[in-house]
PDB file of C-alpha atoms in Angstrom:
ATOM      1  CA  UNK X 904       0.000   0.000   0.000  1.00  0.00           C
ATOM      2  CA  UNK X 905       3.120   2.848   0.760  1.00  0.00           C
ATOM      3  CA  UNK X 906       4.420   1.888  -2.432  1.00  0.00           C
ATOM      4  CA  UNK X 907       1.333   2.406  -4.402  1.00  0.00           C
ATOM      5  CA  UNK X 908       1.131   5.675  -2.634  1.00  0.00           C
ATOM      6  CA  UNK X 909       4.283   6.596  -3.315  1.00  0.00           C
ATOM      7  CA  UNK X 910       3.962   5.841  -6.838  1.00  0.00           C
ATOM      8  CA  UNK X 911       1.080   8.040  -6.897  1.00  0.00           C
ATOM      9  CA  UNK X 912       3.153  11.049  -5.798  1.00  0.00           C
ATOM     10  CA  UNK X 913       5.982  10.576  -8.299  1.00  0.00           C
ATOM     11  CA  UNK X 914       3.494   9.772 -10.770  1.00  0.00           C
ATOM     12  CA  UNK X 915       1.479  12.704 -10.840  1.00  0.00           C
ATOM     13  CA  UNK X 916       4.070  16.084 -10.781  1.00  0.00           C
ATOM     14  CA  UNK X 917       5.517  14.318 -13.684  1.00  0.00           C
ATOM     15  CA  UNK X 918       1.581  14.099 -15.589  1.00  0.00           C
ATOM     16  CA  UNK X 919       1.437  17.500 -14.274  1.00  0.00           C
ATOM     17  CA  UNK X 920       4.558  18.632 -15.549  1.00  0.00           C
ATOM     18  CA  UNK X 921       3.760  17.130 -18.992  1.00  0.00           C
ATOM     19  CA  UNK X 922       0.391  18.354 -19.430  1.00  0.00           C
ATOM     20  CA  UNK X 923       1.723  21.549 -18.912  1.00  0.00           C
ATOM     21  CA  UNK X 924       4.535  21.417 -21.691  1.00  0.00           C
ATOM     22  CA  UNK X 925       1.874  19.887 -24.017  1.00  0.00           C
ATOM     23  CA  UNK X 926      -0.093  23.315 -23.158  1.00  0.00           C
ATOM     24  CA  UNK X 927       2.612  25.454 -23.748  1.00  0.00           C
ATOM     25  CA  UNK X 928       3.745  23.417 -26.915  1.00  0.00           C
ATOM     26  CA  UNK X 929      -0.617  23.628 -28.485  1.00  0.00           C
ATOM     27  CA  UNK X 930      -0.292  27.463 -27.407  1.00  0.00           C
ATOM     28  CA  UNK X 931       3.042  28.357 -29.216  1.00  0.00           C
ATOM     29  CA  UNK X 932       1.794  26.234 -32.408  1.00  0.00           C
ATOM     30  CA  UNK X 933      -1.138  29.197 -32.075  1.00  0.00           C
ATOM     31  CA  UNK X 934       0.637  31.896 -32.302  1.00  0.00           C
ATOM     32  CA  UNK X 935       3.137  30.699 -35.093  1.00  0.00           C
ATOM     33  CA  UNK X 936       0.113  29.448 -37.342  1.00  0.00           C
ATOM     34  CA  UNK X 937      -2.139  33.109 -36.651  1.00  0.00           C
ATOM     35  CA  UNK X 938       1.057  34.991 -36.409  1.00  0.00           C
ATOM     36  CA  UNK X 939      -0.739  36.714 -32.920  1.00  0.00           C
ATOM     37  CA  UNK X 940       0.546  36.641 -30.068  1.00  0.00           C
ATOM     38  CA  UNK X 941      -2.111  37.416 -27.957  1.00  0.00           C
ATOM     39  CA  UNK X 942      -4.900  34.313 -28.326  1.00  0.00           C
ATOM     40  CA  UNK X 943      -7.459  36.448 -25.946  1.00  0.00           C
ATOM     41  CA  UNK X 944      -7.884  38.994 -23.705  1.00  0.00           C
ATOM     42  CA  UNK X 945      -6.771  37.194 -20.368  1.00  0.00           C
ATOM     43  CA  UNK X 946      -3.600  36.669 -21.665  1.00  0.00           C
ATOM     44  CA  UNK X 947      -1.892  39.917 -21.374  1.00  0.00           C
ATOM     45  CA  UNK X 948      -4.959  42.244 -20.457  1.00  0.00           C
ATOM     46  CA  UNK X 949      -3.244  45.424 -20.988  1.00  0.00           C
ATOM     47  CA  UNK X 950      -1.565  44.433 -24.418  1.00  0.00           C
ATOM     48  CA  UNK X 951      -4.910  43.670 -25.319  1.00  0.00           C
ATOM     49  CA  UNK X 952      -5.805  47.091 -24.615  1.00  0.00           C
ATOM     50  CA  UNK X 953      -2.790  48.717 -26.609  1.00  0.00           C
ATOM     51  CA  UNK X 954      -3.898  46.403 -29.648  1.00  0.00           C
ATOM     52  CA  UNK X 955      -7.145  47.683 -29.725  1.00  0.00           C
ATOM     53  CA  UNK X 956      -5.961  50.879 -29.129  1.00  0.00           C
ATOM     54  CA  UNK X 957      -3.774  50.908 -32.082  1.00  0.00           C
ATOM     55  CA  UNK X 958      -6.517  49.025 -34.558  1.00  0.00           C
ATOM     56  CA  UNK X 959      -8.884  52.555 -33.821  1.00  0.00           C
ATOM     57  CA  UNK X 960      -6.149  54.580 -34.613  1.00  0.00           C
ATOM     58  CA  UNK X 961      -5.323  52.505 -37.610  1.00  0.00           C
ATOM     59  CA  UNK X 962      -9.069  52.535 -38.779  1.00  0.00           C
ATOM     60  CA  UNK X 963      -9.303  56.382 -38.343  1.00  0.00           C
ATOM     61  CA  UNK X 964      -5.844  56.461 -40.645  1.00  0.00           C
ATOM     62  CA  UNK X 965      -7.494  54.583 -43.169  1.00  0.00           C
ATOM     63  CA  UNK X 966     -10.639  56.076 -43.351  1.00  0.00           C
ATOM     64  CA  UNK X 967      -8.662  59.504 -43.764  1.00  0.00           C
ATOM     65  CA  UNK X 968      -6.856  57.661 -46.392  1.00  0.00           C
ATOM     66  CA  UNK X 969     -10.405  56.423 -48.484  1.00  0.00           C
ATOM     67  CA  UNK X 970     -11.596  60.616 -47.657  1.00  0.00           C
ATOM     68  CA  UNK X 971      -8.309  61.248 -49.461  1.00  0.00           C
ATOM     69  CA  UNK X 972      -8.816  59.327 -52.230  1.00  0.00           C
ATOM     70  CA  UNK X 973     -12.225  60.141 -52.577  1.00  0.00           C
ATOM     71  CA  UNK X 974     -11.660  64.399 -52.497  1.00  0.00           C
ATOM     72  CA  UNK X 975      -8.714  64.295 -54.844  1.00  0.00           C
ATOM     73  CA  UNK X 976     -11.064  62.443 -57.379  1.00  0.00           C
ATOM     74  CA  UNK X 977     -13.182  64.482 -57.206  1.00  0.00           C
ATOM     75  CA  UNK X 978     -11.193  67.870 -57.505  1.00  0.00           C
ATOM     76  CA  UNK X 979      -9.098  65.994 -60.409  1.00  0.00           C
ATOM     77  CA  UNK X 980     -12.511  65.725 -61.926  1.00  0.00           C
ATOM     78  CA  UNK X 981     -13.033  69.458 -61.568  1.00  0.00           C
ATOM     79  CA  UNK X 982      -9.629  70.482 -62.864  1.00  0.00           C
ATOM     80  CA  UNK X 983     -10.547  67.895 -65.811  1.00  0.00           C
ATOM     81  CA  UNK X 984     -13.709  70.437 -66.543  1.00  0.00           C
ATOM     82  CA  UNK X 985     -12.187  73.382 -66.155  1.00  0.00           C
ATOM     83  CA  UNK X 986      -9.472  72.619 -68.386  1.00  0.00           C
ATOM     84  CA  UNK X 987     -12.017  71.991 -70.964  1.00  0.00           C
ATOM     85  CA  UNK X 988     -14.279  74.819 -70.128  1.00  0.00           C
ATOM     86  CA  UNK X 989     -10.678  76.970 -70.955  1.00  0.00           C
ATOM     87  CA  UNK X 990     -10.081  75.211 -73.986  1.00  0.00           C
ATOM     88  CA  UNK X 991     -13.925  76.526 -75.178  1.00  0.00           C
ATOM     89  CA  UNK X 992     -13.272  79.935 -74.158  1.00  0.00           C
ATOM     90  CA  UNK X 993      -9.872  80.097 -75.812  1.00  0.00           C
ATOM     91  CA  UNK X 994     -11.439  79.147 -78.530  1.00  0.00           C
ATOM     92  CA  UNK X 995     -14.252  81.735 -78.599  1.00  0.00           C
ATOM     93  CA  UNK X 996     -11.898  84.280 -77.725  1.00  0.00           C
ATOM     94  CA  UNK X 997      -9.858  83.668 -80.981  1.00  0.00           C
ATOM     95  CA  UNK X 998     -13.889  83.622 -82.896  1.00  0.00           C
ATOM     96  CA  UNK X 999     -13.609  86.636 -81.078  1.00  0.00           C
ATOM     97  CA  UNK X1000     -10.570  88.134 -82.327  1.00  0.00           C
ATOM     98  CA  UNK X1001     -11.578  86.981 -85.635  1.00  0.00           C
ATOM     99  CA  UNK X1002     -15.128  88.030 -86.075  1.00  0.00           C
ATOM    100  CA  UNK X1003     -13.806  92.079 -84.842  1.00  0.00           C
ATOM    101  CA  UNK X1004     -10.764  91.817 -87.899  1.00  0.00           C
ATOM    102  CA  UNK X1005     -12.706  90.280 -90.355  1.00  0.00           C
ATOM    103  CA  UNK X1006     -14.857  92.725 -92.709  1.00  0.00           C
ATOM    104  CA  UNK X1007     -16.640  90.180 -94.179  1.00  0.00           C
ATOM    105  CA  UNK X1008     -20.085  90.157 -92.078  1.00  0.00           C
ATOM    106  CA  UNK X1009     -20.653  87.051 -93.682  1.00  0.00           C
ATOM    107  CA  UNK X1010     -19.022  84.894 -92.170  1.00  0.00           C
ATOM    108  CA  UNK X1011     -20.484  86.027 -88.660  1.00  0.00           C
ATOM    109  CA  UNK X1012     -23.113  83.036 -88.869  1.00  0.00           C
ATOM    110  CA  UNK X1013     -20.301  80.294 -89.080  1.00  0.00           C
ATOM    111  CA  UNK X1014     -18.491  82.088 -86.172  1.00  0.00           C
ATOM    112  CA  UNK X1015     -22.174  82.414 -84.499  1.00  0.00           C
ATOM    113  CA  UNK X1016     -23.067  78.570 -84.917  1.00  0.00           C
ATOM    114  CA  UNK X1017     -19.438  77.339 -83.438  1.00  0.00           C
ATOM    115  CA  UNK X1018     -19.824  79.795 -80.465  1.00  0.00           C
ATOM    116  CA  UNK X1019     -23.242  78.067 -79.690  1.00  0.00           C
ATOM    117  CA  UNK X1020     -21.656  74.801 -80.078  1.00  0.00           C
ATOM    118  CA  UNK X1021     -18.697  75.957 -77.302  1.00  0.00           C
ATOM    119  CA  UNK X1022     -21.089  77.042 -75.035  1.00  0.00           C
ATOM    120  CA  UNK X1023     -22.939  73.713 -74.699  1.00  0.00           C
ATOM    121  CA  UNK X1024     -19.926  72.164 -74.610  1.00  0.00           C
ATOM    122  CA  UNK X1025     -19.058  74.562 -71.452  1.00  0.00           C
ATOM    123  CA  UNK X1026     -22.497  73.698 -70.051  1.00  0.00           C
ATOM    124  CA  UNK X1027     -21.593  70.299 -70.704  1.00  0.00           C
ATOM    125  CA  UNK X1028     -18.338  70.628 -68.544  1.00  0.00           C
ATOM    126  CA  UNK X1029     -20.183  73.032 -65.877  1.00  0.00           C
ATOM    127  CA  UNK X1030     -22.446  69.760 -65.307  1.00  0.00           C
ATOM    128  CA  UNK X1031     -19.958  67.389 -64.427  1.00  0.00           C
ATOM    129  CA  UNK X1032     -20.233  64.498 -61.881  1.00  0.00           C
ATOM    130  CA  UNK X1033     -18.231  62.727 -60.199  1.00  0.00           C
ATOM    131  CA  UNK X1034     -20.020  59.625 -59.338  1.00  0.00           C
ATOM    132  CA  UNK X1035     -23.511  60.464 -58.642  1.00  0.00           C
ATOM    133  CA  UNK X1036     -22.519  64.476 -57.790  1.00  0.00           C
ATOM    134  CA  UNK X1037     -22.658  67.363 -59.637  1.00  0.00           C
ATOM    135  CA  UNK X1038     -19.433  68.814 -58.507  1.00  0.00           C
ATOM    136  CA  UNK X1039     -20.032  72.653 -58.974  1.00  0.00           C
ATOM    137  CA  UNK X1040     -23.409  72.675 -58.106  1.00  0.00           C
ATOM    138  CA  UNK X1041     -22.200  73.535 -54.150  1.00  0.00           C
ATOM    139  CA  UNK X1042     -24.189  71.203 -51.814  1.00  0.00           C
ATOM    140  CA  UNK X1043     -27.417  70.780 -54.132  1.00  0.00           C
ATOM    141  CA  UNK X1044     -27.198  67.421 -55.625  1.00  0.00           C
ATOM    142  CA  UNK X1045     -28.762  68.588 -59.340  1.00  0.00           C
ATOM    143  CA  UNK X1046     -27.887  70.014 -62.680  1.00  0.00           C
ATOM    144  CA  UNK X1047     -26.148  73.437 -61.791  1.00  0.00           C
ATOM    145  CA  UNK X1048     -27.120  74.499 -65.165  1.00  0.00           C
ATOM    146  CA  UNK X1049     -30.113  72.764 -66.857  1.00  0.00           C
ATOM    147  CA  UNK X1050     -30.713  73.660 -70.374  1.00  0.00           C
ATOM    148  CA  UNK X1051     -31.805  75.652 -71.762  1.00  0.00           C
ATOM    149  CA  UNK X1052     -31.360  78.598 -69.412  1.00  0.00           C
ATOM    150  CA  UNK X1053     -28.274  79.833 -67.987  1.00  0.00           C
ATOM    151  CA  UNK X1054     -29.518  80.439 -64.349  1.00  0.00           C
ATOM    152  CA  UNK X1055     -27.623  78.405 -61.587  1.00  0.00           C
ATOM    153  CA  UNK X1056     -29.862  75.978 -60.217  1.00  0.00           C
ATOM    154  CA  UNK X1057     -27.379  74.945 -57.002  1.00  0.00           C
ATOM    155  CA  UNK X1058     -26.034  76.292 -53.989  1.00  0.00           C
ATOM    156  CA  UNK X1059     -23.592  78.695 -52.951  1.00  0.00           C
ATOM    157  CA  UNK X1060     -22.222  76.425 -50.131  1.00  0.00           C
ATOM    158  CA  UNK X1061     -20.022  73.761 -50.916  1.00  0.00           C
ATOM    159  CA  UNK X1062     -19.421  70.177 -49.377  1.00  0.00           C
ATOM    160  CA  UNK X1063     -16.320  69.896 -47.308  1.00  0.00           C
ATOM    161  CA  UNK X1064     -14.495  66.494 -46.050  1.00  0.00           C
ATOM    162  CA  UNK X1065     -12.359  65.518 -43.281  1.00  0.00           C
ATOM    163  CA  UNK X1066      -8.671  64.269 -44.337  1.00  0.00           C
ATOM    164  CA  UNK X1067      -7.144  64.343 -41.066  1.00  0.00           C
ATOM    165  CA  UNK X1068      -7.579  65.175 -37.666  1.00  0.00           C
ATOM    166  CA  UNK X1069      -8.546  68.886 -37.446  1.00  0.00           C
ATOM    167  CA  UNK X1070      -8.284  69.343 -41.110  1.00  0.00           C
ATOM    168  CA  UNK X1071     -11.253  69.419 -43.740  1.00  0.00           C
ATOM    169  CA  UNK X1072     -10.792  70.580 -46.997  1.00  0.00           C
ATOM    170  CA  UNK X1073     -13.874  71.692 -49.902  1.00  0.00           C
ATOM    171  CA  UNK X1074     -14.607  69.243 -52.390  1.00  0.00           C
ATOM    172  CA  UNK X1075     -17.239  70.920 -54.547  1.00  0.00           C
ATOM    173  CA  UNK X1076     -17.218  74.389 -55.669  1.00  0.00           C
ATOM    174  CA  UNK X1077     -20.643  76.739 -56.703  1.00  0.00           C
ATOM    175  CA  UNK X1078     -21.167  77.510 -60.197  1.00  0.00           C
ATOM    176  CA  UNK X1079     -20.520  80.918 -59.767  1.00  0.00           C
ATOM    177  CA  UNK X1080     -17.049  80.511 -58.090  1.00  0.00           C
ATOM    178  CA  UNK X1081     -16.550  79.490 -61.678  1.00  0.00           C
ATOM    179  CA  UNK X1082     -18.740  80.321 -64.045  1.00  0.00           C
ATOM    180  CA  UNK X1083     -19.298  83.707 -62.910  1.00  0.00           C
ATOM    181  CA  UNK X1084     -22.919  84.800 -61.259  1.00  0.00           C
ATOM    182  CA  UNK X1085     -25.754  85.209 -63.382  1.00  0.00           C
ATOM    183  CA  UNK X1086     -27.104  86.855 -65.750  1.00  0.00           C
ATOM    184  CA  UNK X1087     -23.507  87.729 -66.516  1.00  0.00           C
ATOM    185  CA  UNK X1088     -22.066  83.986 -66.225  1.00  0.00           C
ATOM    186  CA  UNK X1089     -20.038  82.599 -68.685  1.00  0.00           C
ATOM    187  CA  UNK X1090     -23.424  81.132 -70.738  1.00  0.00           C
ATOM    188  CA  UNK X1091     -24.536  84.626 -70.846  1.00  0.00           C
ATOM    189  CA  UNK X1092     -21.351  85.757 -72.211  1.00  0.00           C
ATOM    190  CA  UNK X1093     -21.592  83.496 -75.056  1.00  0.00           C
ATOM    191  CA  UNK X1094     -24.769  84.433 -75.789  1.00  0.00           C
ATOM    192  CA  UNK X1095     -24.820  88.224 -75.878  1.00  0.00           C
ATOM    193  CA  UNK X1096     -21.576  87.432 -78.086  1.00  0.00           C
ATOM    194  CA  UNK X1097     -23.850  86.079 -80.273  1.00  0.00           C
ATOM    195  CA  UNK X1098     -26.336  88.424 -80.360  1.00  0.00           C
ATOM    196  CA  UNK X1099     -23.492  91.297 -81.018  1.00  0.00           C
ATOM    197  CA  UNK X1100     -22.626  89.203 -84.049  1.00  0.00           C
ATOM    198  CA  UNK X1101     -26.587  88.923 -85.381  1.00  0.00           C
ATOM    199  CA  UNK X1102     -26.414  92.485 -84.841  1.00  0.00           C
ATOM    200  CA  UNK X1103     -23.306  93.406 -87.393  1.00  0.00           C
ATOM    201  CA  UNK X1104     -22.161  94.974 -84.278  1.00  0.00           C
ATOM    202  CA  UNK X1105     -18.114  94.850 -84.444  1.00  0.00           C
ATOM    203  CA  UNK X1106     -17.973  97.398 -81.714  1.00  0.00           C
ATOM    204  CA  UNK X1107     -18.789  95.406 -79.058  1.00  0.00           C
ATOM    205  CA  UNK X1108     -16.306  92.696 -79.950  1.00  0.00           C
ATOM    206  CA  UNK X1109     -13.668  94.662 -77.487  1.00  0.00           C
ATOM    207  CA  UNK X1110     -16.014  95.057 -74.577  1.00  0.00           C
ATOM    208  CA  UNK X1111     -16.994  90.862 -75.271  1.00  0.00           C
ATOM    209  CA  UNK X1112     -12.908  90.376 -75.440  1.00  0.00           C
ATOM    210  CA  UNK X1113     -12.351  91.854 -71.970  1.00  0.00           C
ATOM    211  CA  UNK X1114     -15.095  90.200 -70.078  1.00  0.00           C
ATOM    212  CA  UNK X1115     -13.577  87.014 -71.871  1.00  0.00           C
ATOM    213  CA  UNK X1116     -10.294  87.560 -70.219  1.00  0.00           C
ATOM    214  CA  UNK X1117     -11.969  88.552 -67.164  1.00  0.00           C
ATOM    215  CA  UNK X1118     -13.660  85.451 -66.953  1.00  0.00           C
ATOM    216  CA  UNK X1119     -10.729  83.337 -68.319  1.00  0.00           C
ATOM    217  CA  UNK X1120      -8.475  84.927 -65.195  1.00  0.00           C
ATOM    218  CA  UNK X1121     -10.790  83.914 -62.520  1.00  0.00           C
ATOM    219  CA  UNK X1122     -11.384  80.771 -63.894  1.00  0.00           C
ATOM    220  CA  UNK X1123      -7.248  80.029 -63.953  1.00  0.00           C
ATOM    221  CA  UNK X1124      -7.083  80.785 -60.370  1.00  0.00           C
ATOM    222  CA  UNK X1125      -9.911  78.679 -59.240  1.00  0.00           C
ATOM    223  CA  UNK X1126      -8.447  75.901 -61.491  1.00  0.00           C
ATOM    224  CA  UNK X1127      -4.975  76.641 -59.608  1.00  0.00           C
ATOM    225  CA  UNK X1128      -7.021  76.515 -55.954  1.00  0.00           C
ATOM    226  CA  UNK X1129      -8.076  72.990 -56.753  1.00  0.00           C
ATOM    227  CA  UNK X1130      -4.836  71.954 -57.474  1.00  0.00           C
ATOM    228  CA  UNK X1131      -3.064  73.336 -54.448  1.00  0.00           C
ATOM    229  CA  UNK X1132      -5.245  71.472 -52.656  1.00  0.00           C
ATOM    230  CA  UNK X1133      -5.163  68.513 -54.606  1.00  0.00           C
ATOM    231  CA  UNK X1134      -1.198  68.425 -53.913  1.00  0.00           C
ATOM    232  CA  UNK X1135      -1.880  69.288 -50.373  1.00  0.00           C
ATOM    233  CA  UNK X1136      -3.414  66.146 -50.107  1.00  0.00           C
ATOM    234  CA  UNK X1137      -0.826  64.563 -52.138  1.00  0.00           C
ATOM    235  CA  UNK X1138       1.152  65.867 -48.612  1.00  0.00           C
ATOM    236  CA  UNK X1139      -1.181  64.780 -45.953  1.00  0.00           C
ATOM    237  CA  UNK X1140      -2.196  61.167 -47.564  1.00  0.00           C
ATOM    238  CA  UNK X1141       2.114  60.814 -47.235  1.00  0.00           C
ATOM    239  CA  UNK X1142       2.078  61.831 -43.628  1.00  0.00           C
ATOM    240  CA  UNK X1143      -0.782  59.355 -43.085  1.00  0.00           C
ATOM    241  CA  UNK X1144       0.659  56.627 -44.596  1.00  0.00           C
ATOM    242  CA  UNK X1145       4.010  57.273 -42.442  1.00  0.00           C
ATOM    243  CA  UNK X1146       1.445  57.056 -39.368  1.00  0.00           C
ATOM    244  CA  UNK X1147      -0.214  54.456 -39.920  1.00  0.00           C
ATOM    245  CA  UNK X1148       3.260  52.274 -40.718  1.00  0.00           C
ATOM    246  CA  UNK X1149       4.242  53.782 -36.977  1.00  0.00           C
ATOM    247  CA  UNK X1150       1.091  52.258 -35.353  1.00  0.00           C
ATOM    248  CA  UNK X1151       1.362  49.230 -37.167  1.00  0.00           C
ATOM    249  CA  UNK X1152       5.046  48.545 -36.406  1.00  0.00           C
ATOM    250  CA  UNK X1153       4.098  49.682 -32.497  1.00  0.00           C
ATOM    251  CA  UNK X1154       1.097  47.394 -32.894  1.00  0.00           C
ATOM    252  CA  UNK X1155       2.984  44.416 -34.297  1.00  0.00           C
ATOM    253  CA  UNK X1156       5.428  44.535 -31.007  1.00  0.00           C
ATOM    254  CA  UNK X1157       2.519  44.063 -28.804  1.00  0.00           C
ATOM    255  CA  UNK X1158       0.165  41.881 -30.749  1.00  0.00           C
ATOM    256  CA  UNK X1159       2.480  39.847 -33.119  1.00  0.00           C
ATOM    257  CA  UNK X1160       4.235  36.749 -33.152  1.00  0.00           C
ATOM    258  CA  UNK X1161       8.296  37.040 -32.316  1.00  0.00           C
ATOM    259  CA  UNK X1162       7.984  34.112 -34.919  1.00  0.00           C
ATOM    260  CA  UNK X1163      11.785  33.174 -34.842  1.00  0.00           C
ATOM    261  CA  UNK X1164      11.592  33.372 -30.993  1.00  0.00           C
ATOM    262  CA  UNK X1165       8.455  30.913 -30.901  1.00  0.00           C
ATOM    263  CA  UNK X1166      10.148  28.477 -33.477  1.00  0.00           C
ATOM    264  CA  UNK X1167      12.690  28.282 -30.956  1.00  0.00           C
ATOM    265  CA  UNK X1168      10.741  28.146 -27.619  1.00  0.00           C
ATOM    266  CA  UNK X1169       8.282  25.086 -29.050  1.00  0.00           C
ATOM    267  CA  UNK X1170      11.655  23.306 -30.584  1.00  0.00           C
ATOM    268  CA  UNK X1171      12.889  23.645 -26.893  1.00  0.00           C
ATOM    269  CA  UNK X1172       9.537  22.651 -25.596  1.00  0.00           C
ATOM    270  CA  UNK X1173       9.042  19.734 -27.791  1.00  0.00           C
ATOM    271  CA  UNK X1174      12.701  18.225 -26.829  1.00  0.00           C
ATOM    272  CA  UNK X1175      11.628  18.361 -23.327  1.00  0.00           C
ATOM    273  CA  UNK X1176       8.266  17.020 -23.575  1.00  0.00           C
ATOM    274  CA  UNK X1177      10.270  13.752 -25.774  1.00  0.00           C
ATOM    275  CA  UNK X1178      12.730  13.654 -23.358  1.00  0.00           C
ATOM    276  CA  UNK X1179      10.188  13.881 -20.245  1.00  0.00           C
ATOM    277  CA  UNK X1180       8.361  11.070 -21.945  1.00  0.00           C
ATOM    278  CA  UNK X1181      11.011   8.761 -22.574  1.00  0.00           C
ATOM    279  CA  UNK X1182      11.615   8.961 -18.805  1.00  0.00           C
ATOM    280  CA  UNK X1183       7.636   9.000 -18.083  1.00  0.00           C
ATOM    281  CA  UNK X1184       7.899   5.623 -19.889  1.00  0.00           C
ATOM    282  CA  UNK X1185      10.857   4.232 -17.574  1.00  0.00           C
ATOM    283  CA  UNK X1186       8.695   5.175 -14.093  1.00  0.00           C
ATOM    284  CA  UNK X1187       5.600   3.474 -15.758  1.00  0.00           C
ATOM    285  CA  UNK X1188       7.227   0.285 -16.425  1.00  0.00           C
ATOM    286  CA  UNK X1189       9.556  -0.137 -13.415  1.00  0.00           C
ATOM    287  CA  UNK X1190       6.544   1.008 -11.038  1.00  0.00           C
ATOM    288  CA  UNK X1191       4.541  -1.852 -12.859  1.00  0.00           C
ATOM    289  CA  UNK X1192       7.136  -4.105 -12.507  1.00  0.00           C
ATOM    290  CA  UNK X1193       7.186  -3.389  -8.321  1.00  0.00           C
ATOM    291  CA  UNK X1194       3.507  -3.794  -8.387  1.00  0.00           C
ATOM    292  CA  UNK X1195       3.518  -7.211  -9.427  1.00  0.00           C
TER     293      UNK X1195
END
């Protein structure tokens, strides 16, 4: 009976002992196969807290990153219309030039018919979208000039977007940032060009030629606002993506797998769990052995 007992005792801090390197064997094989070193909360409570930490401020990075994306499409898109609303109103401008050198008056109904093309064509332009929104139409999602007048049908605010903490930035812009505001717009320009030229009257070609250039100046500097802050985004979607490779490489310390270090530790692990039952087998046999 005392040896039976004693067995018992020798017997069991040696199960113990294995069970537990079998343990720490299954939970090293976890973290090398998910490549996480924390399996769940109650092992390392606080790490768990600075890995959750981290993931928000990852997810906020990110989601400045899609806003990013998202606002320079959008004022690409508007650069993309205003460079073709320029190219029109070069054009006409040269019609222009033409129509107030030229002392054939017959040829003022050619000149007439291509400045009425142009100015759909800047209509056109003037109701771009980008996706589903009209992007100079301000905060009004419709046509900021429906045909066939030339009033604006938007709004004079404009919708804005946050890229990164504290900083928002305007996406669209109102048609009258642009265009110019009504009823002496860029539309209505083309028009009372037209009319001048029904009229035979050559005189007003130089008044028409200055509120041309007028209008062709303010639309280059909008055109140049939208790309300064296109390329400060450019800036800030750089210094994001430098963040959020800092919170992932602080994240990675805490949450990830030291996978060389774990390779290692369950080699180590494993030899001593072989060895401990090579000698497990030994004390099984020879405590048989005394039994019978």
């Amino acid at each position: 009976m005392t040896q039976r007992v004693t067995d018992y005792h020798f017997r069991q801090p040696f199960l113990t002992n294995l069970n537990a390197t079998n343990s720490k064997m299954s939970e090293l094989s976890r973290q090398i196969s998910s490549g996480q070193r924390i399996g769940s909360p109650d092992d390392d409570p606080f790490g768990t807290s600075q890995v959750l930490g981290f993931d928000s401020k990852i997810a906020e990075t990110q989601q400045y990153q899609k806003n990013i994306s998202d606002a320079s499409g959008m004022l690409s898109t508007e650069e993309g219309a205003i460079d073709n609303v320029q190219s029109a109103m070069k054009r006409i401008r040269n019609l222009v030039v033409q129509a107030g050198n030229s002392p054939n008056q017959s040829g003022y109904s050619d000149i007439a018919t291509e400045i009425l093309q142009l100015k759909e064509s800047i209509r056109q332009s003037a109701n771009t979208r980008f996706g589903d929104t009209y992007v100079f139409s301000g905060t009004a999602n419709v046509s900021p000039y429906p045909a066939p007048a030339n009033v604006y049908a938007g709004t004079t605010n404009v919708m804005a977007r946050s890229v990164a903490p504290g900083v928002t930035v305007n996406l669209t812009v109102g048609g009258p940032t642009i265009f110019g505001p009504s009823p002496t717009n860029v539309l209505d320009l083309c028009d009372q060009i037209v009319a001048d030229l029904g009229a035979n009257n050559t005189a007003a070609m130089g008044g028409n030629l200055a509120s041309l250039d007028a209008n062709l100046a303010n639309i280059s500097n909008q055109r140049g606002t939208i790309g300064i802050t296109n390329a400060r985004l450019e800036s800030i979607s750089q210094q994001l993506s430098q963040t959020e490779e800092s919170l992932s490489a602080a994240r990675s310390k805490i949450g990830d797998t030291d996978a060389a270090k774990a390779y290692t530790d369950l080699q180590t692990q494993n030899t001593m769990y072989q060895a401990a039952l090579a000698a497990g087998s030994k004390i099984m046999k020879t405590s048989l052995l005394d039994f019978l």
